[in-house]
Structure formats: structure tokens, C-alpha cells
Amino acid sequence: MTNKEIADLLRQIARMLEIKGETVYKSLAYRRAADSIEALGQGVEEIWREKKLRTIPGIGPALAKKLDELLRTGRLAYYEKLKEEIPPSVTALLDIPGVGPKTAALFLEQGLLTLTDVETAAREGRLRHLPGMGERTEQRILQGIEAAGRRSSRVLLGTAWPIAQELIAQLRAAIPLEQIETAGSLRRMSPTIGDIDLLAAAADTAAVTEAFAHLPLVASVIAQGPTKVSVMLQAGLQVDLRVVQPHHWGSALQYFTGSQAHNVRLREIAQREGLSLSEYGFRRGDEEILCSTEVEVYQLLGLPWIPPELREDRGELEAAREGRLPRLVSAADLKGDLHMHTDWSDGLSSVEEMIRAASEFGYDYIAISDHSEGLTIANGQSWERLQAQRAEIACWQAQYPNLRILQGVEVEIRMDGTLDFTDEMLAQLDVVVASLHSGLRQDETQITARVIQAMRNPHVDILAHPSGRILGQREASAVNLEALIQAAAETGTILEVNSIPNRLDLDDVHIRRAIEQGVQIAINSDAHSAPSLGAIGYGVATARRGWATLSDVVNTLPLRALQERLARKAAHSTGTRGGR
Ligand code: DGT
Ligand code: CA
Ligand code: CA
Ligand code: ZN
């Protein structure tokens, strides 16, 4: 069994336990184990053969025994028994936005076992009569099912990107290529991807489509010709590969990168110059103008090259014409990461593992920011435990002179807008990241006031994942982001761009709004394990889509300047308002 299969099974068990109404800690243990197994750099089977299952973080004696049974026999009696009580189709009901374990249990009790059962019952107005439900809930569930149907065909950038890189590597190994690149929404780094587009250049194009059709990751071929092939991957994702002659490369790459809206505008500009533009190049009357690079395509229209992340027809062509394209921030500009977790709270890696990984990453500084005590589900830390962690950090600091390890906290914004720790406590931490994980359903007025109250605290440096959206699972909260941006500008609070692939929060549109208002952002990994520090690339991409430049991003600052930036808000507040 692959690690992914084992992790999926453990998550399935976690969902069943939730529906059964078992304590949250029980299902959490399964989820932790699943996360941990997925983050392993090694096969669980191999670890099992070495009899070292217990060395996997989050695997205690009971789980080790179950994994042993599973790997020995290919079956798990515990799971088979659970399945008799909770049909697997019922766990899929949890994917409906707004349906939690209690509601799923209620559906089960009522004999509504599948998504279709629930959808039909909702359409026929039968859900509203169930205990604890009403017309509004019924409506929300129906909308949730419809939204889930629309969404399920797209995958996260963070899922598609590594797969595309693997495909590129496999194709390169299989056949010589002049060029290969991602195209489409993937190259533009959209948060979700409909299908993966790849573009290659080679003299013998048909040999390339043929080689591609036989790559190990390909499950089936949808259509194949001499210049184009569409396949379905084992992972259930469609990939379109187009192959062009090298002298068409620039025009083809520009065309297939899109977006369609950007390309339509570009063609209009070309027409005004008496040129027609296609994926093969330009034409002026009978004259053909070939572009072997993208730079030439834009140059011929009197424009500088436009980074793919900006090609959404959101003013980039005007900016290019007027010479005011932003110089976008890049991953190499980042000097540190200000939000990450360790196994002191809900992370999978130890403080040392995080420090070592960050140091290998080449960062100058990081902030360890574990959860505060209010978030019990994530093993939030008491003030006393944070003091103990501080001592541990100091020990490691001595061994890593080139990496400054700041101690932060991800402090919970409570239901009433107050924070888990007092100002005196917060003042002692190097970085304070504030966020909310509860009451996300509050109405706009309530939730906005609550967050702004937290932002007014002079010690809150960064507001984490401001909208609370989880792509594919949960819409953003009702929080008024315009008002938050305004408050950030007034208070000097930094807004986070969270890099976790299903968050990417703030999103590109609001990043741009924030920057326009003079608000600074922090691009953070929010890593819960050492390998996840690498997800920062998705945050950087999102910031680039939001037109962010170096000076808009606080964690591009050298350490000293960052510390001054962090000190400024508290100093300003004590000076003018006598901060409490
Ligand atoms: P997606 O796959 O839904 O995430 O979005 P895209 O942008 O990757 O769209 P896709 O895969 O349909 O096409 C890839 C690119 O190819 C698209 O960004 C622009 C170009 N393209 C494809 N079909 C057309 C078309 O009919 N007209 C124009 N102008 N461009 C097209
Ligand atoms: Ca695409
Ligand atoms: Ca496509
Ligand atoms: Zn966090």
C-alpha cells in the first residue's frame, strides 16, 4: 500500500469516528497519523518491515498495531466493523459545505446515505422537517451540494504543480526536447487549475506526443495526434500537451499561457498595428513574423514582457504600455518566514527539525509561532509552556548562529474579539500572529468588528489568513476585507499571505487592494512540518498575482530592519494612545 492510500484510509476512519460521535481527540489522532504518514519521505511499508512504525510521529502503540495488521493482511478488522455501522458514502456527506458530523449522523439515521439521497430530499423540501433544521439550512445544503459539484472538477495549484514538474522530468528523460514549459492557468499560478497545460518544442513533434502517451503517470489517452495529446492521469487530472516547432515557441507559449481575456486584448493591440496574432506568430498581409521567444511577441507590440501571473486583463497591458509594470517579489527575495508550527502544538516536526530545514532553506530568520491555549483542538499552548519553549529555542539558537530564531505565537482571537494572552505577555514575544479559527459563521458586522478589535491591539503584528477560506471546502467568512484593509492601514498591522495550498489567503485581488492602501504583507508558510516550508512558493505566486513588489513584503527585510518594523506599531500605539 502507498503512503497516500494508508493516509486516506486513516482519514476515512477519522470521519467515521466523528459521525459516530466519538470524542474529537480520537478522530484527531487518526488525522494526525494520516498527515504524518503523508509527510514522510519514506514508504510506510519499508518502515514497517524494519519494525520501526513507532518512530513515525503520531503513531502510538494502538495505531502501530492497526497498521501492522493492515500491512500484513491488507485488511483492517476495525475498519471493516466501522463500515457496517457507517457506510463510506455517508462520510462523503461531510464534503458538503455546512454539513458536519452531527448532520451526517442525522442523515444516516434518516436513511439518507448518499449525496444524491440528500440532494433529492433537499429539492423535495423534506430536509426542513428534520430535527434542528429549517428552510434556511435546507437551502444552504442544496447550495453547498451545487457549489461542490462545480468545484470538484478543479484541483489546487499545490496539487497540480508538483505533478506537472514530475511529468516534465519524465518526458525529458524519455525523449530529447528543445523546450518544455507549463502553460495555461498553471503557468499563471492560478489558485486552482482546471487541467494541466504543457507546451514543448521539438523537430519531431509526433515522437514527443507518442512518448508522452506512454509516461508512467498516464492512466489513459483521451486523444492523440502529431502535435497534441490529451491524457488522464492516475491522479484523475487531465493534461493537454502541445508540441510545436522551435521557431514557433515564443508565439505558442504566449498563446497557450492565456488567459483568454489577456490574449483577446493583446490581439486587439496587434490589430491596431495592422498585425494579426495567432499561436504560430504574427502576420502582416502576406508577411509572416515568427517569434521564437515570448519577449519578441510583446516587443513587436511595443510592450515589455509581462510576467504570466499578471496576465488576467486586470490592467497589466495598460501598465506595460505606460512603463509601470511592478517589479514583482520573488522567492529569492524572502529572508525569512514568520509563521510556522512545531510539535509543541499541532505541528509534526520538532523545533530542531523546523530550524534545520529553515537553515537549509537559506533563511536569515524564522518565527516559531505555535497556537495559543484557546485552540485546544490544535493543542494550543499555555503561557507557561511557551516559556519552556522559549528556553528550548534559546538552546538551539546557540547552535545556529546564522539563523535568527524569533519566538512568536499564533494567538487566538476569541469570540468576543479579545486575545488568548494579555498585552504584558504579548509584549514579551518577538512576533505576534493573530488569527481566528472559531465563530467563522458570525455575520459581517460581528466578525469584522471582532477582527478589527484584535488589529487595534498594539502587540498584534500580523493578521493570519484574513478571509478564512479553505479552497474546495469552505467559503471565506463574512468578514469585510475592505474594512480590514482599511484597519490594517490605520493600525500598521501586517496582513498575511498564507501559503498553504488550500488557503492562499489573502487572495490576489485583496493583496492588490491592500498594497494600494499602503498596507504591507507577510508571505508565510504556516508550515506544520519541515517539508511544508517549501509551500512558500505558492504564497509568493499569489503575492505576485496581487502585484506585490519587494517593498510590499515585510519578510524581504533584513533582520534588523524587520525588527524595527515590528517594533514600530507598539511604539506608535504607546506614543499616541497609551496602549493598554
Ligand atoms: P483552466 O484550465 O480552466 O484552469 O484555465 P486555462 O487558462 O488553463 O484554460 P485552458 O486549459 O482551457 O486553455 C489554456 C490556454 O490556452 C488558455 O489560457 C488560453 C489558450 N486558449 C485555449 N483555448 C482558447 C480559445 O478558444 N481562445 C483563446 N483565445 N485562447 C485559448
Ligand atoms: Ca488549463
Ligand atoms: Ca487545457
Ligand atoms: Zn498557523
XYZ file of C-alpha atoms and ligand atoms in Angstrom:
614
model
C 0.000 0.000 0.000
C 1.225 3.510 -0.743
C 1.509 6.141 1.972
C -1.315 8.033 0.285
C -3.628 5.009 0.415
C -2.867 4.434 4.080
C -3.368 8.120 4.882
C -6.699 8.131 3.029
C -7.871 5.108 4.990
C -6.897 6.727 8.300
C -8.772 9.897 7.335
C -11.772 7.812 6.383
C -11.706 6.234 9.850
C -11.414 9.698 11.423
C -14.557 10.792 9.594
C -16.433 7.669 10.620
C -15.497 8.248 14.256
C -16.720 11.823 14.020
C -20.058 10.718 12.623
C -20.297 8.073 15.332
C -19.938 10.908 17.841
C -16.689 9.691 19.395
C -14.561 12.256 21.224
C -12.752 14.647 18.925
C -9.379 13.516 20.269
C -9.898 10.041 18.872
C -10.526 11.204 15.319
C -7.791 13.810 15.651
C -5.292 11.047 16.420
C -6.155 9.379 13.105
C -5.910 12.639 11.206
C -2.537 13.427 12.761
C -1.257 10.000 11.849
C -2.530 10.480 8.280
C -0.800 13.872 7.943
C 2.348 12.465 9.410
C 2.406 9.485 7.035
C 1.808 11.719 4.046
C 4.703 13.950 5.064
C 7.123 11.008 5.359
C 9.961 10.893 2.896
C 9.942 7.097 3.035
C 7.428 4.300 2.409
C 5.474 3.130 5.474
C 5.861 -0.452 4.236
C 9.622 -0.129 4.442
C 9.451 1.324 7.952
C 7.102 -1.485 8.899
C 9.496 -4.129 7.561
C 12.210 -2.603 9.731
C 9.743 -2.846 12.655
C 10.038 0.885 13.260
C 6.411 2.016 12.911
C 6.553 3.627 16.342
C 9.231 6.052 15.138
C 6.655 7.759 12.884
C 5.410 10.906 14.657
C 1.838 10.445 15.863
C 1.895 6.633 15.760
C 1.372 5.196 19.231
C 1.071 1.526 20.222
C -2.598 1.163 19.218
C -2.147 2.680 15.770
C 1.070 0.762 15.193
C -0.839 -2.476 15.864
C -3.545 -1.499 13.363
C -1.008 -0.518 10.701
C 0.778 -3.816 11.250
C -2.470 -5.729 10.679
C -3.225 -3.659 7.595
C 0.200 -4.140 6.029
C 0.352 -7.850 6.924
C -3.145 -8.836 5.785
C -4.226 -5.970 3.520
C -7.312 -5.614 5.735
C -8.212 -3.888 8.945
C -10.924 -5.568 11.025
C -11.598 -2.350 12.941
C -12.340 -0.504 9.704
C -14.497 -3.337 8.337
C -16.579 -3.206 11.521
C -16.930 0.575 11.333
C -18.089 0.243 7.727
C -21.030 -1.884 8.851
C -22.203 0.966 11.062
C -21.281 3.894 8.791
C -21.401 3.272 5.039
C -18.458 5.033 3.332
C -20.880 7.059 1.181
C -22.069 8.778 4.377
C -18.605 10.128 5.110
C -18.708 11.828 1.697
C -21.642 13.896 3.026
C -19.097 15.749 5.175
C -17.761 17.282 1.957
C -20.981 19.283 1.601
C -20.222 22.783 2.909
C -22.238 23.320 6.068
C -22.643 19.619 6.877
C -20.738 18.495 9.957
C -20.616 15.113 11.679
C -23.839 15.688 13.645
C -25.814 16.446 10.497
C -24.255 13.495 8.681
C -25.281 11.264 11.598
C -28.809 12.618 11.329
C -28.889 11.857 7.592
C -27.662 8.333 8.308
C -30.406 7.847 10.879
C -32.947 9.006 8.299
C -31.629 6.596 5.669
C -30.121 9.389 3.542
C -26.918 7.579 2.684
C -25.562 9.267 -0.435
C -25.063 12.734 -1.851
C -27.905 12.061 -4.281
C -30.232 10.987 -1.437
C -29.550 14.256 0.386
C -29.840 16.380 -2.739
C -33.180 14.801 -3.681
C -34.541 15.187 -0.156
C -33.482 18.848 -0.131
C -35.100 19.533 -3.501
C -38.317 17.904 -2.345
C -38.310 20.034 0.820
C -38.000 17.047 3.130
C -34.864 18.159 4.986
C -36.502 21.160 6.603
C -38.661 18.885 8.774
C -35.714 17.078 10.326
C -34.885 17.997 13.926
C -32.728 21.116 14.182
C -33.167 22.016 10.510
C -35.263 24.578 8.762
C -35.861 26.017 5.343
C -32.697 28.110 5.508
C -30.465 25.173 6.399
C -32.076 23.115 3.656
C -31.363 25.882 1.175
C -27.776 26.210 2.339
C -27.176 22.471 1.992
C -28.586 22.464 -1.520
C -26.378 25.386 -2.499
C -23.455 23.597 -0.896
C -24.026 20.470 -2.972
C -24.284 22.524 -6.142
C -21.139 24.505 -5.314
C -19.253 21.282 -4.517
C -20.302 19.869 -7.889
C -18.975 22.931 -9.659
C -15.726 22.917 -7.762
C -14.815 19.265 -7.793
C -13.536 19.464 -11.358
C -10.703 21.831 -10.358
C -7.629 20.926 -8.346
C -5.353 23.038 -6.173
C -2.283 24.697 -7.643
C -0.336 22.920 -4.906
C -1.587 19.564 -6.201
C -1.110 20.234 -9.915
C 2.294 21.945 -9.748
C 4.407 19.044 -8.428
C 2.623 16.632 -10.789
C 3.432 18.880 -13.756
C 7.090 19.085 -12.710
C 7.213 15.293 -12.479
C 5.646 14.955 -15.947
C 8.190 17.365 -17.377
C 11.042 15.414 -15.798
C 9.665 12.100 -17.081
C 9.216 13.441 -20.608
C 12.713 14.927 -20.674
C 14.108 11.588 -19.601
C 12.109 9.815 -22.320
C 12.943 11.976 -25.332
C 15.185 14.936 -26.267
C 13.347 18.273 -26.282
C 14.320 21.797 -27.342
C 11.961 23.358 -24.825
C 9.281 22.419 -22.313
C 7.195 24.652 -20.048
C 3.923 24.712 -18.195
C 1.233 26.859 -19.841
C -2.373 27.842 -19.107
C -3.620 28.601 -15.601
C -0.756 26.580 -14.131
C 1.875 28.921 -15.561
C -0.221 31.877 -14.414
C -0.218 30.236 -10.964
C -3.991 30.422 -10.504
C -5.065 29.095 -7.099
C -6.996 26.261 -8.764
C -6.361 24.508 -12.048
C -8.937 23.068 -14.469
C -6.418 20.992 -16.421
C -2.645 20.970 -16.734
C -1.341 22.505 -19.958
C 2.180 21.747 -21.119
C 3.988 23.060 -24.155
C 7.082 21.509 -25.736
C 9.229 22.349 -28.754
C 10.956 19.699 -30.845
C 11.695 18.994 -34.503
C 9.843 15.661 -34.495
C 6.615 16.627 -32.744
C 4.816 13.316 -33.275
C 7.587 11.407 -31.492
C 7.017 13.651 -28.467
C 3.251 13.144 -28.255
C 3.854 9.404 -28.622
C 6.424 9.363 -25.809
C 4.117 11.408 -23.599
C 1.226 8.984 -24.061
C 3.391 6.246 -22.562
C 4.664 8.039 -19.434
C 4.236 6.105 -16.179
C 1.891 8.736 -14.670
C -0.560 8.481 -17.590
C -3.632 6.346 -16.942
C -5.394 6.703 -20.298
C -5.128 8.641 -23.554
C -8.125 10.811 -24.386
C -6.933 11.995 -27.803
C -3.612 11.828 -29.608
C -2.320 13.488 -32.763
C 1.069 14.582 -34.175
C 1.101 17.941 -32.315
C -1.322 17.476 -29.467
C -2.137 14.819 -26.908
C -4.644 14.848 -24.044
C -4.368 12.291 -21.290
C -5.944 11.399 -17.975
C -3.519 10.813 -15.101
C -3.722 8.162 -12.401
C -4.464 11.071 -10.064
C -7.645 11.889 -12.037
C -6.309 15.057 -13.665
C -6.390 15.891 -17.368
C -3.225 17.064 -19.118
C -3.012 18.717 -22.552
C 0.404 18.658 -24.178
C 1.033 20.615 -27.336
C 4.256 20.303 -29.298
C 5.479 22.973 -31.731
C 8.481 23.603 -33.934
C 11.196 25.583 -32.117
C 10.746 28.668 -34.334
C 7.111 28.910 -33.145
C 7.987 28.566 -29.469
C 7.517 32.175 -28.335
C 4.174 32.707 -30.041
C 2.836 29.330 -28.907
C 3.927 29.815 -25.295
C 2.333 33.251 -25.208
C -0.893 31.943 -26.754
C -1.299 28.864 -24.590
C -0.438 30.672 -21.371
C -3.503 32.864 -21.696
C -5.525 33.991 -20.034
C -8.055 34.166 -22.791
C -9.014 37.655 -21.652
C -5.394 38.810 -21.802
C -4.959 37.272 -25.261
C -8.091 38.920 -26.615
C -6.760 42.321 -25.526
C -3.336 41.560 -26.974
C -4.881 40.633 -30.333
C -6.752 43.956 -30.369
C -3.484 45.792 -29.809
C -1.908 43.803 -32.658
C -4.798 44.617 -34.990
C -4.375 48.321 -34.330
C -0.786 47.885 -35.531
C -2.013 46.125 -38.669
C -0.877 42.730 -37.408
C -2.774 39.525 -36.870
C -1.640 37.333 -33.981
C -2.012 33.581 -33.616
C -0.265 30.717 -31.860
C 2.042 30.454 -34.903
C 3.229 34.055 -34.979
C 2.252 37.403 -36.465
C 1.087 38.177 -39.992
C 1.193 41.499 -41.755
C -0.503 40.931 -45.111
C 1.465 38.085 -46.650
C 4.476 38.592 -44.438
C 4.921 36.068 -41.604
C 6.768 37.190 -38.483
C 7.934 34.309 -36.286
C 8.790 34.734 -32.632
C 10.976 32.123 -31.019
C 10.733 33.835 -27.612
C 7.861 35.407 -25.693
C 9.868 38.597 -25.274
C 9.748 39.084 -29.057
C 5.945 38.741 -29.099
C 5.485 41.594 -26.648
C 8.360 43.587 -28.121
C 6.791 43.635 -31.567
C 3.759 45.327 -29.994
C 5.949 47.881 -28.235
C 5.498 46.260 -24.843
C 7.848 44.861 -22.208
C 7.482 41.143 -21.379
C 4.626 40.661 -18.918
C 5.036 38.048 -16.140
C 2.448 35.239 -16.569
C 0.987 35.843 -13.084
C -0.248 39.251 -14.266
C -1.902 38.080 -17.486
C -5.517 38.287 -16.331
C -6.567 41.503 -18.077
C -6.544 43.407 -14.816
C -4.746 46.450 -16.135
C -1.406 44.798 -16.919
C -1.460 45.820 -20.593
C -2.067 49.479 -19.730
C 0.660 49.303 -17.089
C 3.036 47.692 -19.582
C 2.347 50.384 -22.164
C 2.938 53.147 -19.639
C 6.093 51.516 -18.285
C 4.656 50.966 -14.807
C 4.603 47.191 -14.520
C 5.507 46.265 -10.942
C 8.869 44.601 -10.275
C 7.332 41.542 -8.675
C 8.667 39.999 -5.491
C 10.293 36.589 -5.974
C 11.017 33.638 -3.713
C 14.722 34.519 -3.681
C 13.839 37.879 -2.085
C 12.468 36.276 1.073
C 14.813 36.462 4.043
C 12.612 34.587 6.484
C 9.282 33.033 7.356
C 7.181 34.409 10.200
C 4.542 31.728 10.767
C 5.181 28.052 11.436
C 4.266 25.350 13.924
C 6.126 22.649 15.798
C 5.098 19.558 17.739
C 4.649 21.824 20.753
C 1.194 22.479 19.269
C -0.201 20.777 16.157
C 2.947 20.604 14.014
C 4.514 17.274 13.104
C 8.156 18.318 13.340
C 10.211 19.291 16.361
C 11.615 22.771 16.942
C 15.001 21.468 15.861
C 13.669 19.908 12.647
C 11.993 23.182 11.703
C 15.152 25.143 12.476
C 17.344 22.783 10.499
C 15.023 22.881 7.494
C 14.772 26.690 7.608
C 18.528 26.951 7.850
C 18.965 24.657 4.827
C 16.434 26.864 3.066
C 18.924 29.686 3.494
C 16.711 31.925 5.587
C 18.195 34.593 7.851
C 15.341 34.377 10.357
C 12.179 32.481 11.238
C 9.454 32.840 13.809
C 8.167 29.763 15.609
C 4.507 30.607 16.155
C 2.603 27.785 17.785
C -1.076 28.044 18.665
C -2.252 29.621 21.914
C -4.285 27.792 24.519
C -7.748 28.769 23.271
C -7.338 26.455 20.288
C -7.477 23.234 22.301
C -8.127 21.155 19.197
C -4.677 22.133 17.895
C -3.034 21.516 21.263
C -2.756 25.265 21.927
C -0.004 26.344 24.317
C -0.408 27.878 27.758
C 1.790 30.825 28.687
C 3.860 28.550 30.925
C 4.507 26.101 28.082
C 5.545 28.982 25.831
C 8.176 29.937 28.424
C 9.516 26.402 28.301
C 9.562 26.538 24.520
C 11.467 29.799 24.700
C 14.171 28.044 26.693
C 14.366 25.303 24.068
C 14.637 27.874 21.285
C 17.481 29.602 23.125
C 19.378 26.305 23.252
C 19.088 25.737 19.509
C 19.884 29.356 18.796
C 23.376 28.809 20.140
C 23.913 26.061 17.567
C 22.551 28.005 14.581
C 24.363 31.348 14.605
C 23.347 32.178 11.025
C 19.614 31.812 11.594
C 17.844 34.125 13.995
C 15.032 32.189 15.667
C 12.296 34.503 16.835
C 9.665 33.327 19.227
C 6.187 34.141 18.146
C 2.730 32.818 18.796
C -0.389 32.360 16.711
C -2.718 33.912 19.238
C -6.381 33.014 19.035
C -8.868 35.840 18.531
C -11.685 34.819 20.824
C -15.394 35.031 20.083
C -15.578 38.489 21.697
C -12.501 39.917 19.939
C -10.192 39.638 22.937
C -6.994 37.599 22.693
C -5.799 34.495 24.499
C -2.896 36.327 26.179
C -2.616 39.643 27.991
C -0.766 42.597 26.478
C 2.012 42.144 29.050
C 2.548 38.624 27.786
C 2.307 39.511 24.104
C 4.831 42.310 24.588
C 7.431 39.692 25.530
C 7.170 37.802 22.245
C 9.184 38.726 19.170
C 6.274 38.355 16.740
C 2.543 38.074 17.355
C 0.413 36.487 14.657
C -3.316 36.734 15.388
C -5.976 34.585 13.799
C -9.382 33.128 14.358
C -10.466 29.550 13.951
C -13.888 29.685 15.613
C -17.068 31.629 15.018
C -16.336 31.833 11.308
C -20.074 31.841 10.678
C -20.669 35.112 12.529
C -22.369 37.796 10.478
C -20.375 40.505 8.745
C -20.758 43.168 11.418
C -19.820 40.860 14.267
C -16.863 39.136 12.696
C -15.439 42.320 11.178
C -15.630 44.178 14.489
C -14.031 41.243 16.236
C -11.032 41.107 13.908
C -10.558 44.870 13.860
C -10.562 44.893 17.642
C -7.684 42.427 17.553
C -5.855 44.515 14.953
C -6.094 47.542 17.235
C -4.027 45.695 19.815
C -0.592 47.338 19.613
C 1.162 43.981 20.003
C -0.572 42.186 17.147
C 1.937 42.347 14.300
C 0.356 40.112 11.670
C -3.202 39.060 10.919
C -3.068 35.481 9.609
C -5.241 34.028 6.828
C -7.640 37.001 6.951
C -10.596 35.608 4.989
C -10.641 32.114 6.473
C -11.404 30.467 3.131
C -10.474 26.828 2.547
C -10.459 26.227 -1.197
C -12.752 23.391 -2.178
C -14.217 23.157 1.314
C -15.272 26.387 2.887
C -16.149 29.821 1.575
C -14.489 32.859 3.131
C -16.103 34.122 6.324
C -18.426 37.119 6.063
C -15.595 39.402 7.221
C -15.447 42.695 5.325
C -11.989 42.570 3.798
C -12.144 46.169 2.602
C -12.694 47.250 6.203
C -9.845 45.009 7.378
C -7.502 46.516 4.825
C -8.538 49.974 5.984
C -7.898 48.986 9.599
C -4.548 47.485 8.648
C -3.562 50.757 7.022
C -4.620 52.751 10.084
C -3.008 50.497 12.677
C 0.088 49.386 10.776
C -0.945 45.738 11.060
C 0.688 43.420 8.516
C -1.672 41.181 6.554
C -0.584 37.618 5.889
C -0.459 35.819 2.598
C -0.774 32.259 3.849
C 0.929 29.753 1.534
C -0.965 26.584 2.429
C -2.295 25.470 -0.966
C -5.937 25.335 0.089
C -5.764 28.728 1.790
C -3.721 31.204 -0.305
C -5.282 33.841 1.906
C -5.246 36.856 1.355
C -6.109 36.186 -2.245
C -4.578 38.023 -5.213
C -7.356 40.603 -5.579
C -7.223 41.686 -1.934
C -3.431 41.663 -1.839
C -3.526 44.244 -4.582
C -6.155 46.293 -2.748
C -4.074 46.156 0.424
C -0.919 47.270 -1.342
C -2.754 50.148 -2.985
C -3.741 51.300 0.518
C -0.111 51.164 1.659
C -0.602 48.008 3.734
C 2.347 45.621 3.961
C 2.048 41.864 3.680
C 4.000 38.907 5.059
C 4.296 35.804 2.910
C 4.239 32.931 5.396
C 4.312 29.157 5.036
C 2.213 28.360 8.154
C 4.141 25.083 7.874
C 3.019 22.265 10.133
C 6.006 20.104 9.184
C 9.535 20.725 7.946
C 8.869 19.808 4.283
C 5.901 22.225 4.180
C 8.253 25.196 4.477
C 8.575 24.691 0.712
C 4.917 25.632 0.172
C 6.074 29.253 0.480
C 6.368 29.253 -3.330
C 2.585 29.186 -3.642
C 2.328 32.202 -1.353
C 4.936 34.035 -3.396
C 2.986 33.217 -6.570
C -0.200 34.548 -5.002
C 1.557 37.743 -3.934
C 2.879 38.153 -7.481
C -0.655 37.729 -8.811
C -1.515 40.544 -6.388
C 1.175 42.794 -7.996
C 3.343 42.737 -4.855
C 6.857 44.145 -5.077
C 9.801 43.679 -2.740
C 8.932 46.703 -0.611
C 5.373 45.480 -0.029
C 6.572 42.313 1.720
C 7.988 42.629 5.248
C 9.848 39.327 5.227
C 12.114 40.541 2.458
C 13.621 42.927 5.026
C 16.986 42.129 6.594
C 16.663 41.027 10.226
C 17.443 44.394 11.818
C 15.020 46.279 9.603
C 12.340 43.657 10.224
C 12.758 44.002 13.976
C 12.428 47.764 13.659
C 9.315 47.310 11.532
C 7.794 45.021 14.156
C 8.632 47.405 16.977
C 7.072 50.361 15.194
C 3.415 49.531 15.756
C 3.722 49.056 19.508
C 5.851 52.203 19.847
C 3.417 54.214 17.752
C 0.470 52.995 19.803
C 2.080 53.688 23.188
C 3.079 57.109 21.950
C -0.308 58.216 20.698
C -2.868 56.155 22.515
C -1.109 54.911 25.609
C -1.642 51.272 24.599
C -3.089 49.090 27.295
P -8.116 26.190 -16.571
O -7.550 25.021 -17.314
O -9.594 26.189 -16.538
O -7.548 26.320 -15.207
O -7.702 27.525 -17.362
P -6.686 27.730 -18.546
O -6.433 29.184 -18.664
O -5.509 26.846 -18.399
O -7.541 27.328 -19.819
P -7.416 26.152 -20.873
O -6.756 24.949 -20.313
O -8.774 25.955 -21.420
O -6.515 26.786 -22.027
C -5.160 27.062 -21.855
C -4.802 28.333 -22.551
O -4.900 28.173 -23.973
C -5.727 29.490 -22.229
O -5.315 30.173 -21.059
C -5.582 30.343 -23.471
C -5.407 29.341 -24.576
N -6.690 29.001 -25.219
C -7.298 27.815 -25.197
N -8.422 27.833 -25.904
C -8.559 29.060 -26.370
C -9.544 29.716 -27.169
O -10.538 29.144 -27.594
N -9.314 31.021 -27.441
C -8.228 31.671 -26.964
N -8.053 32.954 -27.241
N -7.310 31.103 -26.229
C -7.464 29.808 -25.931
Ca -5.549 24.554 -18.241
Ca -6.193 22.825 -21.388
Zn -0.847 28.644 11.846
